[in-house]
Amino acid sequence: MLKLAVLGSGSGSNMQSIVDAIEAGTLDAQIVCVIADNPDAKILERAARHGIPAQYLSPAPFRTKLDGEAQDLYIRTMKEAGADTVVLAGFMRIVKPGLLEAFPGRVLNIHPALLPAFPGLEGWTQALEYGAKVAGCTVHFVDAGTDTGPIIVQKAVPVEDGDTPESLHARIQAQEHIAYPEALRLLAAGRLRIEGRRVRILP
Ligand code: GRF
């Protein structure tokens, strides 16, 4: 069974989709800890409602990354909770090699765009402003780059003429909530093999 540590900064709807899959018996995993880099993140309340240990850990002094002693504390906390896999779920920071080395090949992220298009912030707004007709989301293994790791699952959605950033983001998020449990199910079943840039899905 996967032992997941979930890192988030916001609402936690992706974590909720993972909790729902676990509770429905469709994902063989346990969330052993939730950590937020923001004390007001709703993800903490959501986790607490499901009896999942959840805490805010200060990322100071860094603004956009998790590094140094702050990252060491995150790693220690996740290890002590028994985590073997790190799930970035709306965690608005770049993680550094120390964390990747502590959980080799076991750090996943979800990005609200069809990578390699529109990495970085607000992929849905980037897609809309660019005039893309198709948008979507990507679950990938995390490597040392930003949104560059090997891709596990992607889901596409249409961009509608009347879309606003909010309406497009909502359509993408509905797919995120399917994609993340799906990727974790494959990982839990031992069906993912990383071959260079490609992730092969074993039968
Ligand atoms: C999602 O759109 C995710 O792709 C992005 O941040 C958002 C997090 O949403 N990285 P939530 O906190 O899971 O609701």
XYZ file of N, CA, C and O and ligand atoms in Angstrom:
826
model
N 0.838 -1.203 0.000
C 0.000 0.000 0.000
C 0.874 1.256 0.000
O 1.835 1.343 0.763
N 0.523 2.229 -0.865
C 1.290 3.485 -0.901
C 1.076 4.263 0.384
O -0.047 4.335 0.895
N 2.148 4.845 0.886
C 2.053 5.741 2.048
C 2.353 7.143 1.537
O 3.514 7.464 1.229
N 1.303 7.939 1.436
C 1.430 9.228 0.755
C 1.613 10.382 1.734
O 0.905 10.481 2.739
N 2.546 11.264 1.392
C 2.617 12.582 2.029
C 2.120 13.571 0.990
O 2.595 13.563 -0.144
N 1.148 14.388 1.350
C 0.584 15.356 0.404
C 1.025 16.755 0.811
O 0.829 17.160 1.969
N 1.620 17.477 -0.128
C 2.022 18.859 0.128
C 1.113 19.790 -0.677
O 0.933 19.592 -1.881
N 0.554 20.811 -0.006
C -0.343 21.735 -0.699
C -0.214 23.147 -0.167
O 0.415 23.383 0.871
N -0.829 24.053 -0.911
C -0.811 25.469 -0.512
C -2.202 26.063 -0.483
O -2.386 27.182 -0.001
N -3.198 25.346 -1.037
C -4.500 25.987 -1.247
C -5.665 25.137 -0.818
O -5.681 24.567 0.276
N -6.626 25.026 -1.734
C -7.922 24.459 -1.376
C -7.869 22.949 -1.090
O -8.667 22.441 -0.308
N -6.973 22.254 -1.753
C -6.858 20.822 -1.463
C -7.877 19.961 -2.187
O -8.135 18.825 -1.776
N -8.439 20.461 -3.287
C -9.442 19.641 -3.980
C -8.806 18.386 -4.595
O -9.448 17.350 -4.695
N -7.536 18.482 -4.996
C -6.873 17.275 -5.514
C -6.647 16.249 -4.408
O -6.845 15.054 -4.612
N -6.229 16.742 -3.229
C -6.097 15.810 -2.102
C -7.447 15.148 -1.819
O -7.518 13.945 -1.555
N -8.521 15.954 -1.909
C -9.857 15.402 -1.658
C -10.172 14.273 -2.632
O -10.736 13.247 -2.241
N -9.789 14.442 -3.878
C -10.085 13.384 -4.869
C -9.312 12.106 -4.525
O -9.804 10.999 -4.764
N -8.129 12.268 -3.949
C -7.338 11.090 -3.547
C -7.971 10.428 -2.321
O -8.111 9.207 -2.251
N -8.379 11.256 -1.357
C -9.073 10.729 -0.174
C -10.332 9.973 -0.607
O -10.605 8.863 -0.129
N -11.080 10.560 -1.526
C -12.335 9.932 -1.972
C -12.053 8.567 -2.616
O -12.791 7.606 -2.386
N -10.981 8.504 -3.417
C -10.645 7.237 -4.074
C -10.241 6.195 -3.034
O -10.630 5.020 -3.128
N -9.484 6.618 -2.023
C -9.072 5.682 -0.964
C -10.306 5.185 -0.210
O -10.480 3.985 0.013
N -11.176 6.137 0.154
C -12.362 5.764 0.950
C -13.324 4.895 0.141
O -14.044 4.069 0.697
N -13.317 5.084 -1.183
C -14.189 4.269 -2.038
C -13.580 2.889 -2.316
O -14.207 2.045 -2.958
N -12.344 2.700 -1.858
C -11.700 1.392 -2.056
C -11.133 1.208 -3.457
O -10.811 0.092 -3.868
N -10.958 2.314 -4.205
C -10.423 2.171 -5.568
C -8.950 2.555 -5.655
O -8.362 2.528 -6.727
N -8.359 2.937 -4.529
C -6.927 3.265 -4.519
C -6.314 2.690 -3.251
O -6.747 3.022 -2.139
N -5.314 1.817 -3.452
C -4.687 1.131 -2.326
C -3.584 2.023 -1.765
O -2.416 1.888 -2.128
N -3.994 2.966 -0.931
C -3.040 3.943 -0.399
C -3.567 4.494 0.920
O -4.751 4.344 1.246
N -2.637 5.115 1.642
C -3.013 5.790 2.875
C -2.296 7.143 2.864
O -1.110 7.199 2.500
N -3.001 8.209 3.227
C -2.327 9.507 3.347
C -1.824 9.600 4.780
O -2.618 9.647 5.727
N -0.497 9.577 4.948
C 0.069 9.534 6.302
C 0.355 10.922 6.841
O 0.484 11.095 8.052
N 0.470 11.914 5.973
C 0.575 13.296 6.463
C 0.285 14.291 5.357
O 0.489 14.002 4.173
N -0.241 15.425 5.790
C -0.482 16.549 4.887
C 0.280 17.730 5.465
O 0.202 18.000 6.666
N 1.024 18.403 4.598
C 1.777 19.584 5.042
C 1.445 20.740 4.110
O 1.436 20.579 2.882
N 1.185 21.901 4.700
C 0.944 23.115 3.915
C 2.008 24.144 4.243
O 2.518 24.193 5.369
N 2.334 24.956 3.235
C 3.319 26.028 3.440
C 2.630 27.345 3.772
O 3.262 28.402 3.746
N 1.323 27.230 4.034
C 0.513 28.422 4.292
C -0.464 28.034 5.408
O -1.207 27.077 5.255
N -0.418 28.756 6.526
C -1.202 28.317 7.693
C -2.709 28.362 7.452
O -3.473 27.673 8.125
N -3.161 29.161 6.459
C -4.601 29.308 6.215
C -5.106 28.393 5.103
O -6.269 28.499 4.707
N -4.242 27.529 4.596
C -4.647 26.696 3.454
C -5.806 25.782 3.852
O -5.756 25.089 4.879
N -6.822 25.766 2.993
C -8.005 24.956 3.275
C -7.691 23.459 3.278
O -8.414 22.660 3.880
N -6.611 23.089 2.627
C -6.233 21.675 2.569
C -6.048 21.108 3.983
O -6.323 19.937 4.235
N -5.626 21.960 4.924
C -5.403 21.495 6.306
C -6.726 21.124 6.972
O -6.827 20.092 7.643
N -7.748 21.973 6.747
C -9.069 21.669 7.325
C -9.661 20.409 6.705
O -10.240 19.574 7.395
N -9.521 20.321 5.395
C -10.067 19.146 4.703
C -9.437 17.867 5.255
O -10.128 16.880 5.507
N -8.101 17.896 5.430
C -7.407 16.703 5.918
C -7.902 16.366 7.320
O -8.213 15.208 7.625
N -7.989 17.386 8.170
C -8.409 17.164 9.553
C -9.794 16.527 9.603
O -10.058 15.639 10.425
N -10.677 16.953 8.698
C -12.036 16.387 8.661
C -12.022 14.886 8.404
O -12.958 14.167 8.751
N -10.966 14.419 7.749
C -10.865 12.978 7.458
C -9.914 12.273 8.427
O -9.507 11.140 8.175
N -9.538 12.972 9.505
C -8.675 12.355 10.503
C -7.244 12.147 10.024
O -6.525 11.292 10.552
N -6.833 12.932 9.035
C -5.465 12.800 8.507
C -4.577 13.825 9.217
O -4.938 15.005 9.287
N -3.408 13.378 9.749
C -2.523 14.330 10.419
C -2.103 15.430 9.439
O -1.610 15.134 8.343
N -2.340 16.680 9.826
C -2.072 17.796 8.913
C -1.452 18.939 9.680
O -1.851 19.236 10.804
N -0.460 19.563 9.085
C 0.191 20.677 9.766
C 0.773 21.684 8.798
O 1.097 21.353 7.652
N 0.882 22.892 9.294
C 1.603 23.945 8.576
C 3.052 23.866 8.992
O 3.358 23.766 10.183
N 3.969 23.886 8.015
C 5.390 24.004 8.328
C 5.931 25.209 7.577
O 5.732 25.326 6.354
N 6.621 26.064 8.300
C 7.121 27.291 7.682
C 8.169 26.988 6.620
O 9.109 26.224 6.851
N 8.007 27.603 5.441
C 9.002 27.451 4.382
C 10.064 28.551 4.429
O 10.912 28.641 3.543
N 9.994 29.405 5.453
C 10.886 30.568 5.537
C 12.341 30.113 5.492
O 12.658 29.017 5.960
N 13.252 30.925 4.936
C 13.022 32.307 4.473
C 12.707 32.398 2.984
O 12.748 33.492 2.429
N 12.337 31.270 2.350
C 12.221 31.305 0.890
C 10.806 31.677 0.461
O 9.840 31.316 1.109
N 10.709 32.363 -0.689
C 9.419 32.841 -1.156
C 8.789 31.891 -2.189
O 7.580 31.709 -2.207
N 9.624 31.320 -3.052
C 9.053 30.530 -4.153
C 9.597 29.109 -4.227
O 9.228 28.354 -5.113
N 10.494 28.763 -3.308
C 11.040 27.402 -3.349
C 10.997 26.778 -1.955
O 10.776 27.478 -0.956
N 11.229 25.466 -1.920
C 11.387 24.766 -0.648
C 12.839 24.326 -0.628
O 13.265 23.560 -1.503
N 13.597 24.809 0.332
C 15.043 24.581 0.283
C 15.602 24.623 1.702
O 14.893 24.948 2.670
N 16.875 24.279 1.815
C 17.621 24.451 3.060
C 16.992 23.737 4.243
O 16.450 22.638 4.111
N 17.080 24.368 5.402
C 16.593 23.732 6.639
C 15.090 23.513 6.593
O 14.578 22.548 7.170
N 14.375 24.425 5.925
C 12.911 24.259 5.827
C 12.610 22.957 5.087
O 11.768 22.164 5.523
N 13.311 22.731 3.992
C 13.065 21.493 3.240
C 13.471 20.261 4.068
O 12.786 19.239 4.054
N 14.573 20.392 4.814
C 15.000 19.272 5.670
C 13.900 18.921 6.673
O 13.647 17.740 6.942
N 13.257 19.945 7.216
C 12.178 19.699 8.182
C 10.996 18.993 7.505
O 10.401 18.068 8.072
N 10.659 19.428 6.292
C 9.587 18.752 5.551
C 9.948 17.273 5.350
O 9.129 16.382 5.560
N 11.194 17.032 4.928
C 11.613 15.650 4.643
C 11.538 14.805 5.917
O 11.002 13.692 5.925
N 12.061 15.366 7.009
C 12.063 14.633 8.288
C 10.633 14.301 8.706
O 10.322 13.183 9.120
N 9.757 15.288 8.588
C 8.366 15.100 9.003
C 7.693 14.004 8.169
O 6.980 13.139 8.700
N 7.946 14.025 6.868
C 7.322 13.023 5.992
C 7.876 11.627 6.280
O 7.124 10.653 6.321
N 9.189 11.539 6.498
C 9.806 10.240 6.801
C 9.279 9.694 8.131
O 8.974 8.502 8.250
N 9.201 10.579 9.131
C 8.723 10.127 10.446
C 7.284 9.635 10.381
O 6.882 8.761 11.144
N 6.514 10.218 9.452
C 5.120 9.776 9.296
C 5.046 8.451 8.527
O 3.972 7.874 8.386
N 6.188 8.021 7.991
C 6.208 6.734 7.273
C 5.917 6.856 5.785
O 5.612 5.853 5.136
N 6.020 8.076 5.245
C 5.696 8.265 3.822
C 6.739 7.610 2.924
O 7.933 7.622 3.226
N 6.254 7.031 1.805
C 7.183 6.537 0.782
C 7.004 7.268 -0.542
O 7.773 7.060 -1.477
N 5.987 8.094 -0.630
C 5.675 8.795 -1.880
C 5.209 10.211 -1.550
O 4.429 10.394 -0.610
N 5.683 11.187 -2.317
C 5.303 12.585 -2.075
C 4.394 13.050 -3.213
O 4.751 12.941 -4.390
N 3.227 13.557 -2.823
C 2.238 14.015 -3.792
C 2.137 15.537 -3.681
O 1.674 16.056 -2.664
N 2.602 16.230 -4.707
C 2.454 17.690 -4.722
C 1.075 17.988 -5.296
O 0.771 17.617 -6.428
N 0.234 18.625 -4.493
C -1.151 18.856 -4.899
C -1.470 20.332 -4.684
O -1.942 20.727 -3.624
N -1.134 21.123 -5.681
C -1.323 22.561 -5.550
C -0.301 23.175 -4.610
O -0.593 24.140 -3.907
N 0.903 22.603 -4.599
C 1.979 23.128 -3.734
C 2.740 24.151 -4.571
O 3.358 23.805 -5.588
N 2.651 25.419 -4.163
C 3.099 26.508 -5.031
C 4.582 26.838 -4.843
O 4.961 28.011 -4.784
N 5.406 25.816 -4.756
C 6.845 26.014 -4.579
C 7.618 25.014 -5.407
O 7.162 23.885 -5.598
N 8.813 25.426 -5.792
C 9.733 24.513 -6.465
C 10.436 23.706 -5.374
O 10.964 24.287 -4.421
N 10.431 22.380 -5.507
C 11.193 21.573 -4.540
C 12.604 21.358 -5.084
O 12.829 21.365 -6.294
N 13.532 21.180 -4.177
C 14.951 21.135 -4.539
C 15.467 19.685 -4.508
O 14.803 18.793 -3.979
N 16.673 19.445 -5.049
C 17.163 18.064 -5.184
C 17.152 17.261 -3.884
O 16.947 16.046 -3.928
N 17.356 17.905 -2.731
C 17.372 17.163 -1.470
C 16.109 16.339 -1.277
O 16.151 15.183 -0.837
N 14.975 16.912 -1.633
C 13.706 16.200 -1.459
C 13.588 15.074 -2.497
O 13.141 13.965 -2.191
N 14.044 15.356 -3.706
C 13.974 14.325 -4.754
C 14.882 13.151 -4.401
O 14.548 11.994 -4.661
N 16.032 13.452 -3.771
C 16.962 12.378 -3.374
C 16.410 11.576 -2.193
O 16.698 10.381 -2.057
N 15.616 12.221 -1.355
C 15.050 11.515 -0.197
C 13.932 10.551 -0.620
O 13.658 9.566 0.075
N 13.286 10.851 -1.760
C 12.190 10.001 -2.266
C 12.422 9.731 -3.760
O 11.643 10.186 -4.603
N 13.487 8.994 -4.096
C 13.851 8.869 -5.509
C 12.749 8.215 -6.350
O 12.254 7.143 -6.009
N 12.374 8.896 -7.421
C 11.340 8.385 -8.326
C 9.968 8.290 -7.690
O 9.084 7.622 -8.220
N 9.778 8.965 -6.576
C 8.510 8.845 -5.838
C 7.929 10.208 -5.485
O 7.241 10.354 -4.468
N 8.213 11.209 -6.313
C 7.616 12.538 -6.107
C 6.790 12.859 -7.352
O 7.307 12.853 -8.470
N 5.492 13.106 -7.137
C 4.579 13.373 -8.244
C 4.001 14.782 -8.115
O 3.855 15.313 -7.011
N 3.645 15.344 -9.280
C 3.028 16.668 -9.291
C 1.874 16.656 -10.283
O 1.848 15.846 -11.209
N 0.918 17.576 -10.054
C -0.121 17.788 -11.065
C -0.017 19.220 -11.549
O 0.170 20.143 -10.753
N -0.114 19.363 -12.876
C 0.017 20.692 -13.474
C -1.211 20.969 -14.342
O -1.621 20.105 -15.123
N -1.784 22.163 -14.235
C -3.034 22.448 -14.953
C -2.819 22.880 -16.400
O -3.341 23.909 -16.833
N -2.056 22.105 -17.154
C -1.869 22.347 -18.593
C -1.351 21.051 -19.204
O -0.908 20.146 -18.485
N -1.411 20.998 -20.520
C -0.879 19.837 -21.235
C 0.609 20.094 -21.484
O 0.989 20.663 -22.503
N 1.438 19.663 -20.559
C 2.890 19.887 -20.687
C 3.402 19.182 -21.950
O 2.859 18.138 -22.314
N 4.418 19.703 -22.635
C 5.273 20.793 -22.174
C 4.734 22.196 -22.455
O 5.454 23.165 -22.261
N 3.468 22.304 -22.923
C 2.906 23.651 -23.100
C 2.581 24.250 -21.735
O 2.109 23.542 -20.841
N 2.813 25.515 -21.614
C 2.354 26.318 -20.481
C 2.787 25.816 -19.103
O 1.960 25.587 -18.213
N 4.090 25.641 -18.902
C 4.585 25.353 -17.543
C 4.491 26.625 -16.696
O 4.182 27.701 -17.223
N 4.740 26.476 -15.409
C 4.749 27.654 -14.528
C 3.365 27.998 -14.021
O 2.491 27.126 -13.937
N 3.163 29.257 -13.721
C 1.939 29.672 -13.026
C 0.726 29.728 -13.954
O 0.847 30.066 -15.127
N -0.448 29.400 -13.390
C -1.742 29.543 -14.070
C -1.712 29.048 -15.517
O -2.010 29.796 -16.459
N -1.425 27.770 -15.675
C -1.388 27.173 -17.013
C -2.685 27.401 -17.777
O -2.667 27.562 -19.009
N -3.813 27.433 -17.079
C -5.105 27.613 -17.760
C -5.208 29.022 -18.346
O -5.709 29.191 -19.463
N -4.725 30.029 -17.615
C -4.758 31.406 -18.130
C -3.818 31.536 -19.326
O -4.151 32.170 -20.333
N -2.660 30.890 -19.216
C -1.718 30.923 -20.332
C -2.346 30.316 -21.586
O -2.211 30.854 -22.686
N -3.052 29.177 -21.422
C -3.662 28.500 -22.572
C -4.731 29.384 -23.206
O -4.816 29.515 -24.434
N -5.542 30.017 -22.359
C -6.624 30.881 -22.847
C -6.033 32.073 -23.593
O -6.452 32.398 -24.714
N -5.056 32.723 -22.994
C -4.480 33.919 -23.618
C -3.740 33.575 -24.907
O -3.699 34.377 -25.841
N -3.187 32.375 -24.971
C -2.461 31.965 -26.178
C -3.421 31.667 -27.325
O -3.064 31.689 -28.489
N -4.678 31.355 -26.965
C -5.650 30.994 -27.994
C -5.703 29.508 -28.279
O -6.221 29.093 -29.325
N -5.186 28.690 -27.357
C -5.244 27.242 -27.556
C -6.702 26.781 -27.613
O -7.563 27.354 -26.933
N -6.969 25.785 -28.430
C -8.323 25.225 -28.536
C -8.502 24.027 -27.611
O -9.613 23.582 -27.364
N -7.388 23.469 -27.165
C -7.421 22.323 -26.250
C -6.533 22.659 -25.060
O -5.431 23.175 -25.231
N -7.029 22.378 -23.865
C -6.231 22.574 -22.649
C -6.306 21.281 -21.858
O -6.807 20.269 -22.370
N -5.812 21.294 -20.620
C -5.901 20.046 -19.869
C -4.987 20.030 -18.673
O -4.594 21.086 -18.158
N -4.664 18.823 -18.223
C -3.809 18.684 -17.049
C -2.838 17.520 -17.259
O -3.061 16.646 -18.104
N -1.783 17.555 -16.458
C -0.710 16.564 -16.564
C -0.299 16.114 -15.174
O -0.022 16.957 -14.319
N -0.238 14.802 -14.945
C 0.398 14.265 -13.743
C 1.759 13.738 -14.176
O 1.848 12.983 -15.152
N 2.803 14.169 -13.470
C 4.156 13.766 -13.884
C 5.037 13.517 -12.667
O 4.770 14.027 -11.572
N 6.082 12.737 -12.910
C 7.126 12.610 -11.894
C 7.886 13.931 -11.854
O 8.047 14.601 -12.887
N 8.347 14.296 -10.669
C 9.069 15.560 -10.528
C 10.555 15.304 -10.722
O 11.111 14.347 -10.161
N 11.174 16.150 -11.548
C 12.637 16.130 -11.667
C 13.158 17.504 -11.260
O 12.403 18.318 -10.722
N 14.443 17.760 -11.540
C 15.042 18.992 -11.021
C 14.522 20.253 -11.721
O 14.717 21.364 -11.223
N 13.842 20.110 -12.854
C 13.319 21.287 -13.550
C 11.944 21.693 -13.038
O 11.417 21.099 -12.096
N 11.365 22.700 -13.663
C 10.016 23.145 -13.293
C 9.022 22.573 -14.296
O 9.045 22.945 -15.474
N 8.176 21.658 -13.821
C 7.139 21.044 -14.657
C 7.734 20.306 -15.863
O 7.147 20.296 -16.946
N 8.889 19.679 -15.662
C 9.586 19.034 -16.785
C 9.690 17.511 -16.664
O 10.196 16.874 -17.586
N 9.257 16.923 -15.580
C 9.513 15.497 -15.349
C 8.686 14.584 -16.242
O 7.723 15.017 -16.885
N 9.042 13.283 -16.275
C 8.348 12.308 -17.126
C 6.843 12.250 -16.849
O 6.402 12.192 -15.703
N 6.081 12.249 -17.943
C 4.614 12.364 -17.870
C 3.958 11.005 -17.633
O 4.259 10.021 -18.327
N 3.045 10.968 -16.663
C 2.336 9.723 -16.322
C 0.956 9.686 -16.976
O 0.589 8.720 -17.632
N 0.160 10.736 -16.757
C -1.214 10.779 -17.264
C -1.508 12.202 -17.735
O -1.087 13.162 -17.085
N -2.202 12.326 -18.854
C -2.705 13.639 -19.276
C -4.181 13.518 -19.625
O -4.613 12.489 -20.143
N -4.930 14.577 -19.360
C -6.347 14.641 -19.732
C -6.573 15.960 -20.462
O -6.123 17.009 -19.982
N -7.269 15.904 -21.577
C -7.523 17.110 -22.375
C -8.961 17.581 -22.183
O -9.864 16.773 -21.939
N -9.159 18.886 -22.290
C -10.511 19.463 -22.293
C -10.556 20.507 -23.409
O -9.526 21.095 -23.749
N -11.757 20.779 -23.971
C -11.841 21.837 -24.980
C -11.780 23.214 -24.335
O -12.190 23.374 -23.185
N -11.274 24.173 -25.070
C -11.401 25.581 -24.665
C -12.614 26.125 -25.426
O -12.664 26.038 -26.654
N -13.607 26.625 -24.682
C -14.841 27.118 -25.312
C -14.701 28.609 -25.612
O -13.980 29.327 -24.913
N -15.458 29.078 -26.626
C -15.374 30.495 -27.009
C -15.657 31.428 -25.843
O -15.009 32.454 -25.683
N -16.636 31.059 -25.020
C -17.028 31.972 -23.938
C -16.209 31.801 -22.662
O -16.556 32.384 -21.629
N -15.142 31.024 -22.705
C -14.415 30.729 -21.465
C -13.783 31.960 -20.828
O -13.275 32.851 -21.512
N -13.814 31.963 -19.511
C -13.012 32.892 -18.708
C -11.929 32.025 -18.070
O -12.035 30.784 -18.089
N -10.906 32.634 -17.486
C -9.917 31.813 -16.794
C -10.574 30.891 -15.767
O -10.210 29.713 -15.646
N -11.599 31.397 -15.089
C -12.240 30.603 -14.031
C -12.989 29.404 -14.613
O -12.913 28.293 -14.073
N -13.731 29.634 -15.702
C -14.512 28.516 -16.260
C -13.585 27.453 -16.839
O -13.833 26.250 -16.712
N -12.498 27.883 -17.467
C -11.565 26.900 -18.022
C -10.848 26.147 -16.898
O -10.694 24.917 -16.963
N -10.476 26.875 -15.855
C -9.795 26.214 -14.732
C -10.712 25.159 -14.104
O -10.273 24.055 -13.778
N -12.006 25.503 -13.963
C -12.945 24.540 -13.363
C -13.045 23.279 -14.219
O -13.078 22.152 -13.694
N -13.089 23.454 -15.560
C -13.174 22.280 -16.448
C -11.909 21.429 -16.331
O -11.972 20.200 -16.328
N -10.758 22.091 -16.214
C -9.493 21.352 -16.073
C -9.455 20.638 -14.724
O -9.057 19.473 -14.629
N -9.909 21.333 -13.687
C -9.838 20.720 -12.342
C -10.682 19.459 -12.242
O -10.294 18.498 -11.567
N -11.821 19.448 -12.931
C -12.655 18.238 -12.904
C -11.846 17.053 -13.446
O -11.971 15.921 -12.947
N -11.004 17.306 -14.438
C -10.166 16.235 -14.990
C -8.985 15.910 -14.072
O -8.544 14.760 -13.989
N -8.464 16.931 -13.381
C -7.378 16.680 -12.419
C -7.830 15.651 -11.391
O -7.065 14.774 -10.979
N -9.099 15.781 -10.986
C -9.609 14.929 -9.909
C -9.779 13.477 -10.366
O -9.936 12.579 -9.554
N -9.778 13.269 -11.672
C -9.770 11.910 -12.217
C -8.319 11.457 -12.432
O -7.942 10.323 -12.136
N -7.492 12.387 -12.930
C -6.128 12.033 -13.348
C -5.228 11.641 -12.176
O -4.436 10.696 -12.284
N -5.327 12.375 -11.058
C -4.378 12.091 -9.963
C -4.622 10.703 -9.354
O -3.679 9.899 -9.240
N -5.873 10.374 -9.005
C -6.095 9.009 -8.503
C -5.692 7.942 -9.524
O -5.153 6.894 -9.152
N -5.920 8.228 -10.807
C -5.556 7.253 -11.846
C -4.035 7.016 -11.858
O -3.575 5.867 -11.895
N -3.264 8.095 -11.789
C -1.798 7.958 -11.795
C -1.329 7.205 -10.545
O -0.444 6.338 -10.623
N -1.939 7.512 -9.414
C -1.530 6.852 -8.168
C -1.915 5.372 -8.166
O -1.210 4.531 -7.604
N -3.037 5.069 -8.792
C -3.462 3.669 -8.914
C -2.413 2.878 -9.709
O -2.054 1.761 -9.351
N -1.910 3.478 -10.781
C -0.875 2.821 -11.596
C 0.405 2.648 -10.790
O 1.061 1.606 -10.850
N 0.749 3.679 -10.014
C 1.960 3.592 -9.188
C 1.797 2.504 -8.129
O 2.690 1.677 -7.911
N 0.620 2.490 -7.489
C 0.362 1.510 -6.430
C 0.435 0.085 -6.973
O 0.864 -0.840 -6.275
N 0.025 -0.079 -8.211
C 0.027 -1.414 -8.818
C 1.398 -1.787 -9.380
O 1.556 -2.872 -9.962
N 2.385 -0.897 -9.237
C 3.726 -1.174 -9.748
C 3.777 -1.186 -11.268
O 4.613 -1.858 -11.873
N 2.868 -0.423 -11.896
C 2.763 -0.492 -13.362
C 3.484 0.638 -14.087
O 3.356 0.767 -15.304
N 4.225 1.479 -13.342
C 4.912 2.604 -14.000
C 6.402 2.333 -14.081
O 7.043 2.030 -13.067
N 6.936 2.404 -15.300
C 8.390 2.278 -15.451
C 8.917 3.499 -16.197
O 8.466 3.800 -17.310
N 9.855 4.210 -15.557
C 10.431 5.395 -16.191
C 11.555 4.937 -17.115
O 12.493 4.265 -16.680
N 11.431 5.284 -18.387
C 12.473 4.957 -19.376
C 12.871 6.263 -20.045
O 12.216 6.720 -20.979
N 13.924 6.890 -19.524
C 14.315 8.203 -20.042
C 13.219 9.208 -19.765
O 12.762 9.342 -18.638
N 12.740 9.869 -20.813
C 11.671 10.861 -20.644
C 10.303 10.201 -20.597
O 9.306 10.837 -20.275
N 10.257 8.926 -21.001
C 8.941 8.308 -21.152
C 8.588 7.462 -19.942
O 9.449 6.805 -19.357
N 7.324 7.444 -19.616
C 6.841 6.540 -18.572
C 6.060 5.447 -19.279
O 5.049 5.712 -19.930
N 6.577 4.238 -19.162
C 5.869 3.126 -19.782
C 4.843 2.580 -18.778
O 5.154 2.391 -17.608
N 3.626 2.348 -19.249
C 2.581 1.781 -18.395
C 2.511 0.290 -18.677
O 2.139 -0.126 -19.781
N 2.917 -0.484 -17.687
C 2.976 -1.936 -17.864
C 1.574 -2.526 -17.813
O 0.704 -2.008 -17.110
N 1.357 -3.619 -18.542
C 0.013 -4.223 -18.560
C -0.373 -4.816 -17.206
O 0.470 -5.155 -16.420
C -4.583 22.834 -9.371
O -5.141 23.504 -10.475
C -3.241 22.269 -9.701
O -3.118 21.809 -11.003
C -2.345 23.453 -9.493
O -2.884 24.105 -8.361
C -4.279 23.800 -8.245
C -4.488 23.170 -6.885
O -5.816 23.000 -6.543
N -0.966 23.033 -9.363
P -6.229 22.233 -5.202
O -5.520 22.904 -4.035
O -5.852 20.795 -5.352
O -7.712 22.434 -5.127
